[in-house]
mmCIF file of C-alpha atoms in Angstrom:
data_model
loop_
_atom_site.group_PDB
_atom_site.id
_atom_site.type_symbol
_atom_site.label_atom_id
_atom_site.label_comp_id
_atom_site.label_asym_id
_atom_site.label_seq_id
_atom_site.Cartn_x
_atom_site.Cartn_y
_atom_site.Cartn_z
ATOM 1 C CA MET A 1294 137.448 118.087 101.654
ATOM 2 C CA THR A 1295 134.663 117.189 99.252
ATOM 3 C CA ALA A 1296 133.505 118.544 95.948
ATOM 4 C CA THR A 1297 131.870 121.963 96.167
ATOM 5 C CA ASP A 1298 128.192 122.580 95.514
ATOM 6 C CA ARG A 1299 129.193 124.267 92.247
ATOM 7 C CA ALA A 1300 131.070 121.146 91.103
ATOM 8 C CA LYS A 1301 128.115 118.943 92.048
ATOM 9 C CA GLU A 1302 125.777 121.237 90.096
ATOM 10 C CA LEU A 1303 128.008 120.955 87.010
ATOM 11 C CA VAL A 1304 128.148 117.156 87.428
ATOM 12 C CA LYS A 1305 124.347 116.986 87.548
ATOM 13 C CA VAL A 1306 123.916 119.126 84.413
ATOM 14 C CA ALA A 1307 126.605 117.164 82.520
ATOM 15 C CA ALA A 1308 125.087 113.798 83.489
ATOM 16 C CA GLU A 1309 121.584 114.878 82.469
ATOM 17 C CA ALA A 1310 122.885 116.193 79.147
ATOM 18 C CA ALA A 1311 124.758 112.951 78.473
ATOM 19 C CA ALA A 1312 121.662 110.918 79.330
ATOM 20 C CA ASN A 1313 119.624 113.072 76.904
ATOM 21 C CA ARG A 1314 121.909 111.816 74.110
ATOM 22 C CA LEU A 1315 121.681 108.183 75.288
ATOM 23 C CA ALA A 1316 125.156 107.964 76.812
ATOM 24 C CA GLU A 1317 125.911 104.648 78.476
ATOM 25 C CA GLU A 1318 126.985 103.934 82.035
ATOM 26 C CA ILE A 1319 127.222 107.505 83.330
ATOM 27 C CA ILE A 1320 129.105 107.736 86.605
ATOM 28 C CA ALA A 1321 130.652 110.579 88.600
ATOM 29 C CA TYR A 1322 133.441 110.544 91.171
ATOM 30 C CA ASP A 1323 134.474 113.095 93.772
ATOM 31 C CA VAL A 1324 138.237 113.279 93.170
ATOM 32 C CA SER A 1325 138.825 116.419 95.250
ATOM 33 C CA GLU A 1326 140.934 114.618 97.857
ATOM 34 C CA GLN A 1327 143.097 112.916 95.233
ATOM 35 C CA LEU A 1328 143.671 115.721 92.729
ATOM 36 C CA ALA A 1329 144.418 119.407 93.143
ATOM 37 C CA ILE A 1330 143.428 120.260 89.567
ATOM 38 C CA THR A 1331 139.709 119.349 89.675
ATOM 39 C CA GLU A 1332 136.972 118.276 92.052
ATOM 40 C CA ALA A 1333 134.975 115.711 90.088
ATOM 41 C CA PHE A 1334 135.099 113.408 87.099
ATOM 42 C CA VAL A 1335 132.104 112.447 84.984
ATOM 43 C CA LEU A 1336 132.551 109.325 82.856
ATOM 44 C CA CYS A 1337 130.248 108.111 80.107
ATOM 45 C CA SER A 1338 130.486 106.216 76.850
ATOM 46 C CA ALA A 1339 128.813 105.599 73.515
ATOM 47 C CA PRO A 1340 128.973 102.781 70.955
ATOM 48 C CA ASN A 1341 130.209 104.940 68.052
ATOM 49 C CA ASP A 1342 132.203 108.090 67.252
ATOM 50 C CA ARG A 1343 129.201 110.009 65.990
ATOM 51 C CA GLN A 1344 127.302 109.508 69.218
ATOM 52 C CA VAL A 1345 130.382 110.520 71.242
ATOM 53 C CA ARG A 1346 130.393 113.831 69.358
ATOM 54 C CA SER A 1347 126.656 114.282 69.892
ATOM 55 C CA ILE A 1348 127.075 113.762 73.635
ATOM 56 C CA VAL A 1349 129.967 116.254 73.711
ATOM 57 C CA ASP A 1350 127.854 118.891 71.943
ATOM 58 C CA GLU A 1351 124.896 118.381 74.290
ATOM 59 C CA ILE A 1352 127.045 118.572 77.430
ATOM 60 C CA GLU A 1353 128.690 121.779 76.227
ATOM 61 C CA ASP A 1354 125.348 123.340 75.292
ATOM 62 C CA GLN A 1355 123.632 122.443 78.557
ATOM 63 C CA LEU A 1356 126.516 123.493 80.792
ATOM 64 C CA ARG A 1357 126.644 126.840 78.985
ATOM 65 C CA VAL A 1358 122.876 127.427 79.151
ATOM 66 C CA LYS A 1359 122.054 126.014 82.592
ATOM 67 C CA ALA A 1360 125.262 126.766 84.503
ATOM 68 C CA GLY A 1361 127.009 129.495 82.512
ATOM 69 C CA ALA A 1362 130.081 127.272 82.162
ATOM 70 C CA LYS A 1363 132.475 126.999 79.229
ATOM 71 C CA PRO A 1364 135.254 124.438 78.938
ATOM 72 C CA ILE A 1365 138.721 125.809 79.541
ATOM 73 C CA ARG A 1366 140.185 122.936 77.548
ATOM 74 C CA ARG A 1367 138.939 120.340 75.116
ATOM 75 C CA GLU A 1368 140.903 117.333 73.915
ATOM 76 C CA GLY A 1369 140.332 114.434 71.534
ATOM 77 C CA GLU A 1370 137.427 115.868 69.612
ATOM 78 C CA ARG A 1371 138.917 115.279 66.172
ATOM 79 C CA ASP A 1372 139.081 111.490 66.604
ATOM 80 C CA GLY A 1373 135.818 111.161 68.525
ATOM 81 C CA ARG A 1374 137.125 108.198 70.489
ATOM 82 C CA TRP A 1375 137.788 109.881 73.832
ATOM 83 C CA VAL A 1376 136.843 113.510 74.333
ATOM 84 C CA LEU A 1377 137.859 115.300 77.492
ATOM 85 C CA LEU A 1378 136.045 118.489 78.526
ATOM 86 C CA ASP A 1379 137.825 120.410 81.280
ATOM 87 C CA TYR A 1380 135.667 122.885 83.204
ATOM 88 C CA ALA A 1381 138.234 123.358 86.030
ATOM 89 C CA ASP A 1382 135.718 122.291 88.713
ATOM 90 C CA ILE A 1383 134.895 119.103 86.813
ATOM 91 C CA VAL A 1384 136.377 117.072 83.979
ATOM 92 C CA VAL A 1385 134.028 115.143 81.708
ATOM 93 C CA HIS A 1386 135.311 112.065 79.848
ATOM 94 C CA ILE A 1387 133.168 110.939 76.921
ATOM 95 C CA GLN A 1388 134.613 107.718 75.557
ATOM 96 C CA HIS A 1389 133.907 105.276 72.772
ATOM 97 C CA GLU A 1390 132.931 102.058 74.550
ATOM 98 C CA GLU A 1391 136.100 100.307 73.310
ATOM 99 C CA GLU A 1392 138.350 102.973 74.874
ATOM 100 C CA ARG A 1393 136.356 102.879 78.074
ATOM 101 C CA GLY A 1394 136.793 99.145 78.379
ATOM 102 C CA PHE A 1395 140.494 99.314 77.546
ATOM 103 C CA TYR A 1396 141.504 102.212 79.803
ATOM 104 C CA GLY A 1397 139.164 101.362 82.686
ATOM 105 C CA LEU A 1398 139.026 104.741 84.414
ATOM 106 C CA GLU A 1399 136.560 103.275 86.926
ATOM 107 C CA ARG A 1400 139.305 100.972 88.171
ATOM 108 C CA LEU A 1401 141.661 103.932 88.656
ATOM 109 C CA TRP A 1402 139.156 106.020 90.633
ATOM 110 C CA LYS A 1403 137.186 103.278 92.437
ATOM 111 C CA ASP A 1404 138.489 104.415 95.840
ATOM 112 C CA CYS A 1405 136.984 107.885 95.366
ATOM 113 C CA PRO A 1406 133.424 108.501 96.534
ATOM 114 C CA GLU A 1407 130.781 108.267 93.870
ATOM 115 C CA ILE A 1408 128.592 111.351 93.386
ATOM 116 C CA ASP A 1409 124.872 110.601 93.367
ATOM 117 C CA LEU A 1410 123.231 111.401 90.059
ATOM 118 C CA PRO A 1411 119.552 112.264 89.568
ATOM 119 C CA ASP A 1412 117.157 109.546 88.465
ATOM 120 C CA GLY A 1413 117.385 109.045 84.724
ATOM 121 C CA SER A 1414 120.919 110.478 84.575
ATOM 122 C CA ARG A 1415 122.907 107.266 84.810
ATOM 123 C CA GLY A 1416 122.553 106.454 81.124
ATOM 124 C CA THR A 1417 121.732 103.174 79.514
ATOM 125 C CA ASP A 1418 123.354 99.883 80.415
ATOM 126 C CA ARG A 1419 124.536 97.628 77.643
ATOM 127 C CA THR A 1420 123.289 94.082 77.640
ATOM 128 C CA PRO A 1421 124.618 91.101 75.682
ATOM 129 C CA LEU A 1422 121.634 91.471 73.305
ATOM 130 C CA ASP A 1423 122.924 94.918 72.295
ATOM 131 C CA ASP A 1424 125.938 93.266 70.682
ATOM 132 C CA GLN A 1425 123.907 91.012 68.377
#
């Protein structure tokens, strides 16, 4: 079993919204064979709490407008370090870059197929110069 067309549509909208707010390293996994509770994960990060919140707001707005979707659960918004948006079909993780590096969700889900994202929806990649 693979992620439904609806889940893939939500992934695309979420990734585009995250990219609009300059999210970094956007990636999506089809987790439908591993989990019964959702079909796909979208992961992205930002260098600061304020940008994490901005990405969260944009994803929520775009999923509501373009796909008529509202999150059934939201976690971590108060701290702005790791916000989880649960849309049942997909779960979006927006992490501060430090949390992303520490928890390494990519390592946990690397055996799941990656979902192709539209051009321009993979976010920015950090380079060593960004840290100077």
